[in-house]
Amino acid sequence: MPVSDVTQPSDSRAPAVIELCNVHAGYGRIEALHGIDLVVPAGSVMALLGPNGAGKSTTLKVASGQLVPTSGCFHVLGRHVNGVSSDTLARAGVCTIPEGRGIFPNLTVTENLRMMTFAGASRRDVEERAFSRFPQLAGRRRQVAGTLSGGEQQMLAMARSLSVDPAALLLDEISMGLAPLIVDELYELVAQVSSEGVAILLTEQFAQAALKVADQVALMAQGRIVATGTPDTLPEDLAASYLGGSAAELQSTSDARGAA
């Protein structure tokens, strides 16, 4: 499917950027997702939360084109894109930061950023956008990426994706292995990017970090979404079971975000 078919909606309405409709998916004969329904509009943050093995990362693989649904529909900007490659989706503006960051450790910071010119942006534009968001990386442009700190590597991964002005950003466990202060800085950036109109779908094992920026939450368990809503409207029993806290604690987190 040509990129133009993905990027152009079929009518004048403003469809969701990412939409999964009754999606089933799995690995071989093992089904991991059992009918997922999910909508992520432009300018919003949807957090997929739940225990290990709930299907969060598998859902991101479907939304990034890495895994084709066995049934159901996957839409990007109102277009049916089941089976469209992850490369094509990336060129259409669906950028993914996988668990483990996904940088090239043997390349320099600049060389990592240069990889994003495949999407059509010039090297100069890619570097300007990246270094304006992450000035810390500008001073390390010739440094081999594998020698950066964990936080700087995650910044580089985000800088690469954001350098091409994506329509959607998919984040898989961006806090993994990072100090709380760095995690807070990264999630502040997530909130800023969302305010600029980017649709963000993220998974996060540490619920409280994600709840600081999430507009909507989808709780997952055993390959299904068991509840959706804003952080302050999640059912008490589900919050305690899947997020390790009460609804009141979630409300406190959400209130703190609003006051920030």
Coordinates of C-alpha atoms in Angstrom, one line a residue:
M1 CA 0.0 0.0 0.0
P2 CA 1.5 3.4 -0.9
V3 CA 2.3 5.8 1.9
S4 CA -0.3 8.3 0.5
D5 CA -3.0 5.7 1.0
V6 CA -2.1 5.6 4.7
T7 CA -1.7 9.2 5.4
Q8 CA -4.8 10.5 3.7
P9 CA -8.2 10.0 5.5
S10 CA -11.0 8.8 3.3
D11 CA -13.4 11.7 4.1
S12 CA -13.4 15.2 5.6
R13 CA -13.9 14.0 9.2
A14 CA -11.0 13.9 11.6
P15 CA -10.5 10.2 12.4
A16 CA -8.5 8.8 15.3
V17 CA -4.8 8.5 14.5
I18 CA -4.6 4.9 15.8
E19 CA -7.6 2.7 16.0
L20 CA -7.8 -1.1 16.8
C21 CA -11.2 -2.7 16.3
N22 CA -11.8 -6.2 17.8
V23 CA -8.2 -7.1 17.1
H24 CA -7.0 -10.7 17.7
A25 CA -3.3 -11.4 17.3
G26 CA -0.7 -13.9 18.4
Y27 CA 2.4 -15.9 17.8
G28 CA 1.9 -19.1 15.8
R29 CA -1.0 -21.0 17.4
I30 CA -0.9 -19.0 20.6
E31 CA -3.3 -16.1 20.6
A32 CA -2.1 -13.2 22.7
L33 CA -4.8 -10.6 22.1
H34 CA -8.5 -11.5 22.3
G35 CA -10.5 -8.7 20.8
I36 CA -8.8 -5.4 21.5
D37 CA -10.7 -2.2 20.9
L38 CA -8.6 1.0 21.3
V39 CA -8.9 4.6 20.0
V40 CA -6.0 7.1 20.2
P41 CA -7.0 10.6 18.9
A42 CA -4.5 13.3 18.0
G43 CA -3.1 15.2 20.9
S44 CA -3.9 12.6 23.5
V45 CA -1.9 10.1 25.6
M46 CA -3.3 6.6 26.0
A47 CA -1.6 4.4 28.6
L48 CA -1.8 0.7 28.4
L49 CA -1.3 -0.6 31.9
G50 CA -1.4 -4.0 33.5
P51 CA 0.8 -6.9 34.8
N52 CA 3.5 -8.6 32.8
G53 CA 2.1 -10.8 30.1
A54 CA -1.1 -8.8 29.8
G55 CA -0.6 -8.1 26.1
K56 CA 0.6 -4.5 26.3
S57 CA 3.7 -5.0 24.1
T58 CA 1.9 -7.2 21.7
T59 CA -0.7 -4.4 21.3
L60 CA 2.1 -2.0 20.4
K61 CA 3.5 -4.5 17.9
V62 CA 0.2 -4.5 16.1
A63 CA -0.1 -0.7 16.2
S64 CA 3.4 -0.4 14.8
G65 CA 2.9 -2.9 12.0
Q66 CA 5.3 -5.4 13.4
L67 CA 2.5 -8.0 14.0
V68 CA -0.4 -8.5 11.6
P69 CA -3.8 -9.2 13.3
T70 CA -5.3 -12.6 12.7
S71 CA -8.7 -10.9 12.7
G72 CA -10.1 -7.5 13.4
C73 CA -9.1 -4.1 11.9
F74 CA -6.2 -1.8 12.4
H75 CA -6.7 1.8 11.2
V76 CA -4.2 4.7 10.9
L77 CA -5.8 8.1 10.2
G78 CA -9.0 6.4 9.1
R79 CA -7.4 3.9 6.7
H80 CA -7.5 0.2 7.0
V81 CA -3.8 -0.9 7.2
N82 CA -3.8 -4.5 8.2
G83 CA -0.6 -6.0 6.8
V84 CA 1.1 -2.7 6.0
S85 CA 4.8 -3.0 6.9
S86 CA 6.3 -1.1 9.9
D87 CA 8.6 0.7 7.5
T88 CA 5.6 2.1 5.5
L89 CA 3.8 3.1 8.7
A90 CA 6.9 4.8 10.0
R91 CA 7.1 6.8 6.8
A92 CA 3.4 7.7 7.3
G93 CA 4.2 9.1 10.7
V94 CA 3.8 6.2 13.1
C95 CA 7.1 6.1 15.1
T96 CA 8.0 3.5 17.7
I97 CA 10.5 3.5 20.5
P98 CA 10.8 -0.1 21.6
E99 CA 11.6 -1.6 24.9
G100 CA 15.4 -1.3 25.3
R101 CA 15.5 2.0 23.3
G102 CA 16.4 0.6 19.9
I103 CA 19.4 2.8 19.1
F104 CA 22.5 1.7 17.2
P105 CA 25.1 1.6 19.9
N106 CA 28.1 1.4 17.6
L107 CA 27.1 4.6 15.7
T108 CA 27.6 8.1 16.8
V109 CA 24.7 10.3 17.9
T110 CA 24.7 12.1 14.6
E111 CA 24.8 8.8 12.6
N112 CA 21.8 7.5 14.6
L113 CA 19.9 10.7 13.7
R114 CA 20.9 10.4 10.1
M115 CA 18.9 7.1 9.9
M116 CA 15.7 9.2 10.1
T117 CA 16.3 10.8 6.7
F118 CA 14.7 7.8 5.1
A119 CA 11.4 9.4 5.9
G120 CA 12.2 12.2 3.6
A121 CA 13.4 14.9 6.0
S122 CA 16.8 16.5 5.3
R123 CA 19.8 15.8 7.5
R124 CA 19.8 19.4 8.6
D125 CA 16.1 19.4 9.6
V126 CA 16.5 16.1 11.5
E127 CA 19.5 17.4 13.5
E128 CA 17.9 20.8 14.2
R129 CA 14.7 19.3 15.5
A130 CA 16.6 16.7 17.6
F131 CA 19.1 19.1 19.2
S132 CA 16.5 21.8 19.8
R133 CA 14.5 19.3 21.9
F134 CA 17.6 17.7 23.5
P135 CA 20.4 20.3 23.8
Q136 CA 22.3 17.8 25.9
L137 CA 22.8 15.6 22.8
A138 CA 24.1 18.5 20.7
G139 CA 27.3 18.4 22.8
R140 CA 27.7 14.7 22.3
R141 CA 26.9 14.5 18.5
R142 CA 30.2 12.8 17.8
Q143 CA 30.0 10.4 20.7
V144 CA 29.3 6.7 20.1
A145 CA 25.7 6.1 21.3
G146 CA 26.6 3.0 23.3
T147 CA 28.7 5.1 25.6
L148 CA 25.9 7.5 26.5
S149 CA 24.2 7.2 29.9
G150 CA 20.9 5.2 29.9
G151 CA 18.9 8.5 30.1
E152 CA 20.8 10.0 27.2
Q153 CA 20.3 6.8 25.1
Q154 CA 16.5 7.1 25.7
M155 CA 16.7 10.8 24.8
L156 CA 18.4 9.8 21.6
A157 CA 15.7 7.3 20.8
M158 CA 13.0 9.9 21.3
A159 CA 15.0 12.5 19.4
R160 CA 15.2 10.3 16.4
S161 CA 11.4 9.6 16.4
L162 CA 10.4 13.2 17.0
S163 CA 12.8 14.6 14.4
V164 CA 10.3 13.6 11.6
D165 CA 7.2 15.2 13.1
P166 CA 5.3 12.0 13.7
A167 CA 1.5 11.7 13.8
A168 CA 1.7 9.0 16.4
L169 CA 4.4 8.0 18.9
L170 CA 4.4 4.5 20.4
L171 CA 6.4 4.1 23.6
D172 CA 7.2 0.7 25.2
E173 CA 8.5 0.9 28.8
I174 CA 10.6 4.1 28.4
S175 CA 11.3 4.2 32.1
M176 CA 13.1 0.8 32.1
G177 CA 16.4 1.0 34.0
L178 CA 16.3 4.8 34.5
A179 CA 16.5 6.9 37.6
P180 CA 13.2 8.5 38.7
L181 CA 14.5 12.0 37.9
I182 CA 15.3 11.1 34.3
V183 CA 11.9 9.3 34.0
D184 CA 10.1 12.5 35.1
E185 CA 12.0 14.5 32.5
L186 CA 11.1 12.1 29.8
Y187 CA 7.4 12.1 30.7
E188 CA 7.4 15.9 30.8
L189 CA 8.5 15.7 27.2
V190 CA 5.8 13.2 26.4
A191 CA 3.2 15.6 27.8
Q192 CA 4.7 18.5 25.7
V193 CA 4.7 16.4 22.5
S194 CA 1.1 15.4 23.1
S195 CA 0.1 19.1 23.5
E196 CA 1.6 19.7 20.0
G197 CA -1.0 17.3 18.5
V198 CA 0.8 14.0 18.4
A199 CA -1.2 10.9 19.4
I200 CA 0.8 8.8 22.0
L201 CA 0.2 5.2 22.9
L202 CA 2.4 3.9 25.6
T203 CA 3.0 0.9 27.9
E204 CA 4.5 1.3 31.3
Q205 CA 5.1 -1.2 34.1
F206 CA 5.3 1.6 36.6
A207 CA 1.8 2.9 36.5
Q208 CA 2.3 6.1 38.5
A209 CA 4.8 7.4 36.0
A210 CA 2.4 7.0 33.1
L211 CA -0.6 8.4 35.0
K212 CA 1.2 11.7 35.3
V213 CA 0.6 12.3 31.6
A214 CA -2.2 10.0 30.6
D215 CA -5.5 11.4 29.3
Q216 CA -6.9 7.9 29.0
V217 CA -6.0 4.6 30.6
A218 CA -6.7 1.1 29.3
L219 CA -6.2 -1.7 31.9
M220 CA -5.1 -5.0 30.3
A221 CA -5.1 -8.5 31.6
Q222 CA -4.7 -11.8 29.8
G223 CA -4.8 -10.3 26.4
R224 CA -8.0 -8.3 27.0
I225 CA -8.8 -4.7 28.0
V226 CA -10.7 -5.0 31.2
A227 CA -11.4 -1.3 31.8
T228 CA -10.9 2.1 30.1
G229 CA -11.3 5.6 31.4
T230 CA -9.5 8.6 32.8
P231 CA -7.1 8.0 35.7
D232 CA -9.7 9.3 38.2
T233 CA -12.6 7.1 36.9
L234 CA -11.0 3.7 37.0
P235 CA -12.9 1.2 39.2
E236 CA -11.5 0.9 42.7
D237 CA -11.1 -2.9 42.6
L238 CA -9.4 -2.9 39.2
A239 CA -7.0 -0.1 40.2
A240 CA -5.9 -2.1 43.2
S241 CA -5.6 -5.4 41.3
Y242 CA -3.7 -4.2 38.2
L243 CA -2.0 -1.0 39.2
G244 CA -1.0 -1.7 42.8
G245 CA -2.9 1.3 44.2
S246 CA -6.3 2.5 45.0
A247 CA -8.5 4.8 42.9
A248 CA -7.9 7.5 45.5
E249 CA -4.2 7.2 45.0
L250 CA -4.7 7.4 41.2
Q251 CA -6.9 10.5 41.7
S252 CA -4.1 12.1 43.8
T253 CA -1.6 11.4 40.9
S254 CA -4.0 12.9 38.4
D255 CA -4.6 15.9 40.5
A256 CA -0.9 16.5 40.9
R257 CA -0.5 16.4 37.1
G258 CA -3.2 18.9 36.7
A259 CA -1.7 21.3 39.2
A260 CA 1.8 21.1 37.7

